[in-house]
Amino acid sequence: MQAIQGKRVVPFLKREPVLTLAAVCALLSMLPVPPDRGYAAYVDLRVLCLLFCLMLVVAGTEDCGVFAVLAQRLLAGRKRFRLLALILVLLPFFSSMLITNDVSLITFVPFTILVLGLIGRTRERIYLIVLQTVAANLGSMAMPVGNPQNLFLCSRFQIPMRDFFLTLLPLTLVSLAGLTAAALCTSGDPIQVEFRDVQRLEKGGQLRVMAGLFALCLLSVFRVLHYGVLTAVVIAAGLAVNRQLFRRVDYGLLATFFCFFVFSGNLGRIGAVRDWLTGLLEGHTALTAALASQVVSNVPAAVLLAGFTGDWRGLLVGTNVGGLGTPIASLASLISFRAYLRSEGSRPGRYLGVFTLVNLVGLALLGLCAWAM
C-alpha cells in the first residue's frame, strides 16, 4: 500500500512543485498563527473566480481549433526564414496578452517544433523556442488577463486601467522591439512551409459562446460585472456546452493561490516578519519582487509581497520583468523546456545555456528601462 501511495505522490510532486511548496509554507505558517476567524479575510475570492472563468473560457476556445488555424494561415506558403521566425516569436507574444503565457506556450511551442521539422531547420529549434518563451512571458504583462499576478495585483490594489497600461506599456514596447530584432537575426534564405493536415475551425456554436463569455470576463476584470454573476454564467454555459472543459481547468494554480493567501496572511500577523518584509520593500519594491521571482516564481512572489507594501507599480514591474531569469522565475518557462525535451535529438544543456543567456540579456535591458522610468 505504501509503495502504491509513493508512486502516486512522487509524480504529483514533480507535476506540481510550486503547489507543494505553497502547501508546506501554508502549513508551517499555521504553527505560530493557529486557524481562527481571521483566516477568512486572507482569501481573495474575486481573483480565484476570475482565474477559474478565464481558464475555462480559454480551454473552450482552444478546443475549437482557433489557435492552430491562425498559426497555419500565418505560416503556410513560401517566405524568407527570418519572416517565419518573426511570426513564430510574435504569435505567443500577442496571444499571451489574452490567453496567458502558459496557454500560448502549450499551443505554439509544439507547433514550432513541428514546423521546423517539416522544413528541415531543427538547428534553429533551441533559439526560437527560447525566444518564444521570453515573448510569452513579456507579452502577457501588457494586459490584466495576460498572467495571474497581473490579475491578482489589479484586484488587490484596485489599479485604474489607465495607470496599469501607462506603467507597463513602455516595457511592452521595448520587449516587442527587442524580440523583433532577435528574431530577424536569423538567416534570410527562402523556405516553403506546407502542412499535411489542414486545420479547420470546429464547434462553431461553442466558439460563439466562448467569445461571449470572454467579453463578460473582461467586463468583470474592469469591474463592470460582478465576479459572482460571471462565475455563475460561466459554470452554467460550460455545463450546457461542453462539460469536458472543466477537466482542463488548472485547479493546481487555484490551490496554489489559496495556499499562498494563507501563508501571506499569516506572515502579516507575525510582527517581526511583517516589519522585516515591510522594511525590505521600502524603496526597493521592484528589485525585491524581481529577485523573489527568481526563487519562488513571479506569481507567488506577487501574492506574498502584496501584503507588505502599497507600491503596486513596483510589484507590477518587478514580477513581470522578474519573469525573466531562471527557468522557475515564470513557471511557463518550464512548459517550453518540457516540450523541447520531448522532441527528437534534444540537448538540455545547450538549451539551458541559450535560455540563460537570452534571459539575462532581456532582464538587463528591461531592468535598465524600468530603472529609467
Tab-separated table of C-alpha atoms in Angstrom:
chain	number	residue	atom	x	y	z
A	1	MET	CA	0.000	0.000	0.000
A	2	GLN	CA	2.812	2.426	0.914
A	3	ALA	CA	4.582	1.644	-2.376
A	4	ILE	CA	1.404	2.431	-4.325
A	5	GLN	CA	0.934	5.701	-2.452
A	6	GLY	CA	4.578	6.579	-3.106
A	7	LYS	CA	4.111	6.018	-6.826
A	8	ARG	CA	1.217	8.481	-6.750
A	9	VAL	CA	2.884	11.091	-4.559
A	10	VAL	CA	6.184	11.390	-6.451
A	11	PRO	CA	4.592	12.187	-9.857
A	12	PHE	CA	2.343	14.733	-8.144
A	13	LEU	CA	5.346	16.453	-6.550
A	14	LYS	CA	7.071	16.615	-9.943
A	15	ARG	CA	3.924	17.870	-11.636
A	16	GLU	CA	3.017	20.484	-9.005
A	17	PRO	CA	6.250	21.646	-7.321
A	18	VAL	CA	5.004	25.172	-6.613
A	19	LEU	CA	1.708	23.929	-5.172
A	20	THR	CA	3.672	21.570	-2.936
A	21	LEU	CA	5.895	24.430	-1.765
A	22	ALA	CA	2.875	26.652	-1.199
A	23	ALA	CA	1.097	23.975	0.826
A	24	VAL	CA	4.153	23.360	3.008
A	25	CYS	CA	4.573	27.110	3.607
A	26	ALA	CA	0.894	27.477	4.493
A	27	LEU	CA	1.017	24.568	6.939
A	28	LEU	CA	4.209	25.828	8.611
A	29	SER	CA	2.737	29.319	8.959
A	30	MET	CA	-0.160	27.819	10.915
A	31	LEU	CA	2.166	26.863	13.780
A	32	PRO	CA	2.678	30.440	15.066
A	33	VAL	CA	-0.781	31.546	13.855
A	34	PRO	CA	-3.341	28.763	14.509
A	35	PRO	CA	-6.506	28.813	12.347
A	36	ASP	CA	-9.140	31.282	13.541
A	37	ARG	CA	-11.790	33.617	12.136
A	38	GLY	CA	-9.101	35.890	10.726
A	39	TYR	CA	-8.280	33.314	8.042
A	40	ALA	CA	-11.485	34.205	6.198
A	41	ALA	CA	-10.036	37.605	5.309
A	42	TYR	CA	-6.938	36.115	3.663
A	43	VAL	CA	-8.521	34.703	0.515
A	44	ASP	CA	-9.263	36.962	-2.469
A	45	LEU	CA	-12.307	35.138	-3.819
A	46	ARG	CA	-12.608	37.555	-6.741
A	47	VAL	CA	-9.183	36.573	-8.094
A	48	LEU	CA	-9.896	32.851	-7.760
A	49	CYS	CA	-13.247	33.185	-9.552
A	50	LEU	CA	-11.797	35.297	-12.377
A	51	LEU	CA	-8.915	32.870	-12.869
A	52	PHE	CA	-11.302	29.917	-12.996
A	53	CYS	CA	-13.551	31.631	-15.533
A	54	LEU	CA	-10.686	32.722	-17.776
A	55	MET	CA	-9.094	29.265	-17.761
A	56	LEU	CA	-12.353	27.580	-18.707
A	57	VAL	CA	-13.079	30.088	-21.491
A	58	VAL	CA	-9.561	29.799	-22.941
A	59	ALA	CA	-9.801	25.991	-22.817
A	60	GLY	CA	-13.125	26.160	-24.671
A	61	THR	CA	-11.673	28.473	-27.315
A	62	GLU	CA	-8.616	26.293	-27.829
A	63	ASP	CA	-10.882	23.255	-28.135
A	64	CYS	CA	-12.400	24.827	-31.249
A	65	GLY	CA	-9.039	24.888	-33.040
A	66	VAL	CA	-8.749	28.679	-33.233
A	67	PHE	CA	-5.045	28.916	-32.441
A	68	ALA	CA	-3.973	26.061	-34.728
A	69	VAL	CA	-5.905	27.562	-37.658
A	70	LEU	CA	-4.412	31.001	-37.010
A	71	ALA	CA	-0.872	29.614	-36.910
A	72	GLN	CA	-1.266	27.596	-40.112
A	73	ARG	CA	-2.678	30.518	-42.074
A	74	LEU	CA	0.151	32.793	-40.981
A	75	LEU	CA	2.943	30.297	-41.612
A	76	ALA	CA	1.903	28.399	-44.755
A	77	GLY	CA	3.464	29.264	-48.114
A	78	ARG	CA	6.800	30.482	-49.411
A	79	LYS	CA	8.689	33.094	-47.392
A	80	ARG	CA	12.075	34.061	-46.008
A	81	PHE	CA	13.137	32.083	-42.954
A	82	ARG	CA	13.620	35.214	-40.853
A	83	LEU	CA	9.996	36.182	-41.549
A	84	LEU	CA	8.890	32.715	-40.455
A	85	ALA	CA	10.988	33.105	-37.286
A	86	LEU	CA	9.439	36.506	-36.590
A	87	ILE	CA	5.902	35.109	-36.934
A	88	LEU	CA	6.719	32.174	-34.664
A	89	VAL	CA	8.040	34.545	-31.986
A	90	LEU	CA	5.262	37.136	-32.232
A	91	LEU	CA	2.448	34.573	-32.102
A	92	PRO	CA	2.997	33.836	-28.390
A	93	PHE	CA	3.845	37.488	-27.692
A	94	PHE	CA	0.471	38.813	-28.802
A	95	SER	CA	-1.667	35.775	-27.980
A	96	SER	CA	-0.385	35.661	-24.382
A	97	MET	CA	-1.975	39.056	-23.766
A	98	LEU	CA	-5.385	37.378	-23.883
A	99	ILE	CA	-4.885	33.650	-23.333
A	100	THR	CA	-1.981	33.792	-20.793
A	101	ASN	CA	1.657	32.863	-21.288
A	102	ASP	CA	1.080	29.240	-20.239
A	103	VAL	CA	-1.563	28.537	-22.883
A	104	SER	CA	0.419	30.364	-25.568
A	105	LEU	CA	3.455	28.170	-24.994
A	106	ILE	CA	1.424	24.966	-24.697
A	107	THR	CA	-0.067	25.825	-28.091
A	108	PHE	CA	2.784	27.291	-30.120
A	109	VAL	CA	5.988	25.583	-28.915
A	110	PRO	CA	4.934	22.094	-30.140
A	111	PHE	CA	3.701	23.788	-33.320
A	112	THR	CA	7.146	25.366	-33.808
A	113	ILE	CA	8.880	22.022	-33.318
A	114	LEU	CA	6.572	20.551	-35.982
A	115	VAL	CA	7.160	23.392	-38.468
A	116	LEU	CA	10.935	23.360	-38.102
A	117	GLY	CA	10.930	19.599	-38.575
A	118	LEU	CA	8.863	19.921	-41.777
A	119	ILE	CA	11.332	22.345	-43.363
A	120	GLY	CA	14.492	20.674	-42.016
A	121	ARG	CA	15.609	23.568	-39.822
A	122	THR	CA	15.853	21.814	-36.453
A	123	ARG	CA	19.170	23.516	-35.700
A	124	GLU	CA	17.261	26.761	-35.016
A	125	ARG	CA	14.886	24.960	-32.651
A	126	ILE	CA	16.513	25.974	-29.351
A	127	TYR	CA	16.946	29.635	-30.242
A	128	LEU	CA	13.370	30.085	-31.456
A	129	ILE	CA	11.778	28.184	-28.558
A	130	VAL	CA	13.735	30.295	-26.083
A	131	LEU	CA	12.610	33.471	-27.881
A	132	GLN	CA	9.016	32.214	-27.834
A	133	THR	CA	9.268	31.619	-24.100
A	134	VAL	CA	10.562	35.134	-23.482
A	135	ALA	CA	7.894	36.509	-25.841
A	136	ALA	CA	5.058	34.799	-23.976
A	137	ASN	CA	6.364	35.928	-20.586
A	138	LEU	CA	6.767	39.536	-21.711
A	139	GLY	CA	3.719	39.863	-23.964
A	140	SER	CA	1.477	38.658	-21.152
A	141	MET	CA	2.359	41.670	-18.998
A	142	ALA	CA	0.516	44.030	-21.351
A	143	MET	CA	-2.977	43.036	-20.149
A	144	PRO	CA	-4.556	42.343	-16.740
A	145	VAL	CA	-5.724	38.940	-18.039
A	146	GLY	CA	-2.315	38.076	-19.507
A	147	ASN	CA	-0.996	36.401	-16.400
A	148	PRO	CA	-2.226	35.558	-12.890
A	149	GLN	CA	-0.053	38.046	-10.989
A	150	ASN	CA	-1.442	40.963	-13.013
A	151	LEU	CA	-4.985	39.840	-12.309
A	152	PHE	CA	-4.198	39.472	-8.613
A	153	LEU	CA	-2.452	42.837	-8.274
A	154	CYS	CA	-5.193	44.663	-10.189
A	155	SER	CA	-7.775	43.169	-7.850
A	156	ARG	CA	-5.752	43.629	-4.656
A	157	PHE	CA	-4.924	47.309	-5.227
A	158	GLN	CA	-7.902	48.191	-7.458
A	159	ILE	CA	-5.487	49.627	-10.001
A	160	PRO	CA	-7.124	52.001	-12.515
A	161	MET	CA	-6.753	50.549	-16.004
A	162	ARG	CA	-5.230	53.786	-17.309
A	163	ASP	CA	-2.470	53.598	-14.695
A	164	PHE	CA	-1.939	49.896	-15.365
A	165	PHE	CA	-1.359	50.444	-19.091
A	166	LEU	CA	0.805	53.543	-18.571
A	167	THR	CA	3.019	51.551	-16.207
A	168	LEU	CA	3.593	48.515	-18.410
A	169	LEU	CA	3.121	49.780	-21.976
A	170	PRO	CA	6.673	51.233	-22.286
A	171	LEU	CA	8.202	47.931	-21.135
A	172	THR	CA	5.930	46.023	-23.537
A	173	LEU	CA	7.061	48.158	-26.488
A	174	VAL	CA	10.740	47.746	-25.581
A	175	SER	CA	10.152	43.986	-25.334
A	176	LEU	CA	8.484	43.923	-28.753
A	177	ALA	CA	11.373	45.814	-30.331
A	178	GLY	CA	13.995	43.575	-28.742
A	179	LEU	CA	12.231	40.332	-29.687
A	180	THR	CA	11.704	41.536	-33.250
A	181	ALA	CA	15.400	42.327	-33.608
A	182	ALA	CA	16.382	38.957	-32.106
A	183	ALA	CA	14.047	37.035	-34.439
A	184	LEU	CA	15.289	38.903	-37.508
A	185	CYS	CA	18.880	37.913	-36.695
A	186	THR	CA	18.162	34.509	-38.257
A	187	SER	CA	19.026	33.648	-41.870
A	188	GLY	CA	17.134	35.113	-44.806
A	189	ASP	CA	17.117	32.116	-47.149
A	190	PRO	CA	13.742	31.208	-48.727
A	191	ILE	CA	11.723	28.264	-47.372
A	192	GLN	CA	8.406	26.594	-48.245
A	193	VAL	CA	6.001	25.603	-45.466
A	194	GLU	CA	3.306	23.053	-46.293
A	195	PHE	CA	1.100	21.272	-43.762
A	196	ARG	CA	-0.054	17.704	-44.376
A	197	ASP	CA	-3.199	18.148	-42.298
A	198	VAL	CA	-5.069	21.410	-42.776
A	199	GLN	CA	-6.656	22.619	-39.542
A	200	ARG	CA	-10.222	23.944	-39.628
A	201	LEU	CA	-12.409	25.666	-37.100
A	202	GLU	CA	-14.684	23.277	-35.254
A	203	LYS	CA	-17.662	23.592	-32.903
A	204	GLY	CA	-18.877	26.948	-34.179
A	205	GLY	CA	-21.607	27.152	-31.557
A	206	GLN	CA	-19.149	26.591	-28.718
A	207	LEU	CA	-16.784	29.187	-30.191
A	208	ARG	CA	-19.517	31.829	-30.227
A	209	VAL	CA	-20.399	31.042	-26.616
A	210	MET	CA	-16.746	31.318	-25.566
A	211	ALA	CA	-16.376	34.662	-27.349
A	212	GLY	CA	-19.364	35.987	-25.429
A	213	LEU	CA	-18.040	34.616	-22.145
A	214	PHE	CA	-14.645	36.181	-22.744
A	215	ALA	CA	-16.311	39.561	-23.235
A	216	LEU	CA	-18.077	39.060	-19.902
A	217	CYS	CA	-14.721	38.164	-18.280
A	218	LEU	CA	-13.261	41.471	-19.464
A	219	LEU	CA	-16.268	43.339	-18.091
A	220	SER	CA	-15.698	41.648	-14.748
A	221	VAL	CA	-11.965	42.435	-14.788
A	222	PHE	CA	-12.853	46.098	-15.378
A	223	ARG	CA	-15.413	45.836	-12.514
A	224	VAL	CA	-18.450	46.447	-14.705
A	225	LEU	CA	-19.880	42.975	-13.972
A	226	HIS	CA	-19.756	41.355	-10.523
A	227	TYR	CA	-17.461	38.321	-10.409
A	228	GLY	CA	-20.169	36.221	-8.739
A	229	VAL	CA	-22.535	36.759	-11.651
A	230	LEU	CA	-19.746	35.978	-14.114
A	231	THR	CA	-18.845	32.738	-12.334
A	232	ALA	CA	-22.447	31.551	-12.306
A	233	VAL	CA	-22.867	32.309	-16.013
A	234	VAL	CA	-19.575	30.610	-16.980
A	235	ILE	CA	-20.360	27.460	-14.976
A	236	ALA	CA	-23.863	27.228	-16.451
A	237	ALA	CA	-22.570	27.780	-20.000
A	238	GLY	CA	-19.789	25.227	-19.535
A	239	LEU	CA	-22.238	22.598	-18.306
A	240	ALA	CA	-24.539	23.304	-21.231
A	241	VAL	CA	-21.894	23.459	-23.988
A	242	ASN	CA	-19.098	21.051	-23.057
A	243	ARG	CA	-18.666	19.534	-19.600
A	244	GLN	CA	-15.230	18.171	-20.526
A	245	LEU	CA	-13.835	21.720	-20.340
A	246	PHE	CA	-13.962	21.611	-16.548
A	247	ARG	CA	-11.256	18.932	-16.621
A	248	ARG	CA	-8.899	21.307	-18.426
A	249	VAL	CA	-9.001	23.996	-15.749
A	250	ASP	CA	-5.707	24.281	-13.838
A	251	TYR	CA	-7.026	23.603	-10.345
A	252	GLY	CA	-3.428	23.308	-9.152
A	253	LEU	CA	-2.923	27.015	-9.852
A	254	LEU	CA	-6.086	27.894	-7.940
A	255	ALA	CA	-4.929	25.771	-4.997
A	256	THR	CA	-1.501	27.427	-5.158
A	257	PHE	CA	-3.093	30.853	-4.867
A	258	PHE	CA	-5.198	29.672	-1.922
A	259	CYS	CA	-2.147	28.336	-0.068
A	260	PHE	CA	-0.119	31.483	-0.633
A	261	PHE	CA	-3.059	33.593	0.523
A	262	VAL	CA	-2.931	31.680	3.806
A	263	PHE	CA	0.866	31.894	4.023
A	264	SER	CA	0.990	35.631	3.279
A	265	GLY	CA	-1.894	36.356	5.649
A	266	ASN	CA	-0.227	34.505	8.498
A	267	LEU	CA	3.120	36.232	7.910
A	268	GLY	CA	1.339	39.559	8.144
A	269	ARG	CA	0.209	38.653	11.652
A	270	ILE	CA	3.747	37.879	12.869
A	271	GLY	CA	5.106	41.250	13.955
A	272	ALA	CA	8.820	40.631	13.418
A	273	VAL	CA	8.329	39.123	9.965
A	274	ARG	CA	5.898	41.858	8.932
A	275	ASP	CA	8.304	44.614	9.989
A	276	TRP	CA	11.246	42.938	8.231
A	277	LEU	CA	9.418	42.486	4.925
A	278	THR	CA	7.963	45.991	5.066
A	279	GLY	CA	11.421	47.453	5.604
A	280	LEU	CA	12.913	45.301	2.854
A	281	LEU	CA	10.357	46.530	0.325
A	282	GLU	CA	10.552	50.192	1.255
A	283	GLY	CA	12.150	51.961	-1.694
A	284	HIS	CA	13.173	48.687	-3.354
A	285	THR	CA	9.860	47.051	-4.252
A	286	ALA	CA	10.589	46.301	-7.903
A	287	LEU	CA	14.057	44.920	-7.197
A	288	THR	CA	12.838	42.777	-4.291
A	289	ALA	CA	9.924	41.435	-6.349
A	290	ALA	CA	12.226	40.601	-9.278
A	291	LEU	CA	14.717	38.803	-7.022
A	292	ALA	CA	11.964	36.911	-5.197
A	293	SER	CA	10.569	35.811	-8.569
A	294	GLN	CA	13.861	34.107	-9.396
A	295	VAL	CA	13.408	31.793	-6.405
A	296	VAL	CA	9.664	31.170	-5.999
A	297	SER	CA	8.424	32.391	-9.445
A	298	ASN	CA	6.599	35.637	-10.128
A	299	VAL	CA	3.021	34.630	-9.231
A	300	PRO	CA	3.775	33.502	-5.642
A	301	ALA	CA	6.135	36.488	-5.248
A	302	ALA	CA	3.292	38.888	-6.076
A	303	VAL	CA	0.894	37.210	-3.636
A	304	LEU	CA	3.496	37.039	-0.878
A	305	LEU	CA	4.784	40.623	-1.114
A	306	ALA	CA	1.479	42.399	-1.777
A	307	GLY	CA	0.570	42.272	1.899
A	308	PHE	CA	3.619	44.297	2.926
A	309	THR	CA	3.679	47.278	0.590
A	310	GLY	CA	1.335	49.703	-1.123
A	311	ASP	CA	3.722	50.171	-4.050
A	312	TRP	CA	1.698	48.342	-6.683
A	313	ARG	CA	3.769	49.830	-9.510
A	314	GLY	CA	6.915	48.288	-8.086
A	315	LEU	CA	5.211	44.926	-7.709
A	316	LEU	CA	3.808	45.059	-11.239
A	317	VAL	CA	7.146	45.939	-12.797
A	318	GLY	CA	9.199	43.639	-10.571
A	319	THR	CA	7.105	40.491	-11.005
A	320	ASN	CA	6.633	40.983	-14.755
A	321	VAL	CA	10.259	41.793	-15.550
A	322	GLY	CA	11.259	39.191	-12.952
A	323	GLY	CA	9.596	36.539	-15.113
A	324	LEU	CA	12.906	36.578	-16.985
A	325	GLY	CA	15.958	34.972	-15.451
A	326	THR	CA	15.919	31.460	-14.008
A	327	PRO	CA	13.730	28.710	-15.510
A	328	ILE	CA	11.407	28.932	-12.476
A	329	ALA	CA	11.105	32.742	-12.494
A	330	SER	CA	7.998	32.157	-14.601
A	331	LEU	CA	6.665	28.618	-14.452
A	332	ALA	CA	5.504	28.994	-18.054
A	333	SER	CA	9.185	28.652	-18.985
A	334	LEU	CA	9.111	25.041	-17.793
A	335	ILE	CA	6.353	24.301	-20.322
A	336	SER	CA	8.703	25.167	-23.193
A	337	PHE	CA	11.574	23.204	-21.672
A	338	ARG	CA	9.452	20.076	-21.266
A	339	ALA	CA	8.146	20.360	-24.837
A	340	TYR	CA	11.712	20.688	-26.130
A	341	LEU	CA	12.898	17.680	-24.105
A	342	ARG	CA	10.214	15.546	-25.758
A	343	SER	CA	11.475	16.459	-29.238
A	344	GLU	CA	13.897	14.225	-31.122
A	345	GLY	CA	17.593	14.938	-30.572
A	346	SER	CA	17.062	17.354	-27.687
A	347	ARG	CA	20.131	18.801	-25.936
A	348	PRO	CA	19.091	20.000	-22.450
A	349	GLY	CA	22.457	21.516	-21.534
A	350	ARG	CA	22.631	23.632	-24.673
A	351	TYR	CA	19.004	24.700	-24.254
A	352	LEU	CA	19.584	25.892	-20.677
A	353	GLY	CA	22.729	27.739	-21.775
A	354	VAL	CA	20.906	29.647	-24.533
A	355	PHE	CA	17.910	30.190	-22.240
A	356	THR	CA	20.105	31.695	-19.512
A	357	LEU	CA	21.992	33.973	-21.905
A	358	VAL	CA	18.854	35.309	-23.637
A	359	ASN	CA	17.022	35.796	-20.335
A	360	LEU	CA	19.927	37.629	-18.704
A	361	VAL	CA	20.193	39.982	-21.687
A	362	GLY	CA	16.451	40.622	-21.576
A	363	LEU	CA	16.475	41.066	-17.802
A	364	ALA	CA	19.319	43.595	-18.018
A	365	LEU	CA	17.659	45.539	-20.840
A	366	LEU	CA	14.239	45.752	-19.191
A	367	GLY	CA	15.800	46.355	-15.789
A	368	LEU	CA	17.562	49.432	-17.167
A	369	CYS	CA	14.328	50.617	-18.783
A	370	ALA	CA	12.412	50.116	-15.528
A	371	TRP	CA	15.118	51.997	-13.594
A	372	ALA	CA	14.970	54.870	-16.088
A	373	MET	CA	11.177	55.006	-15.669
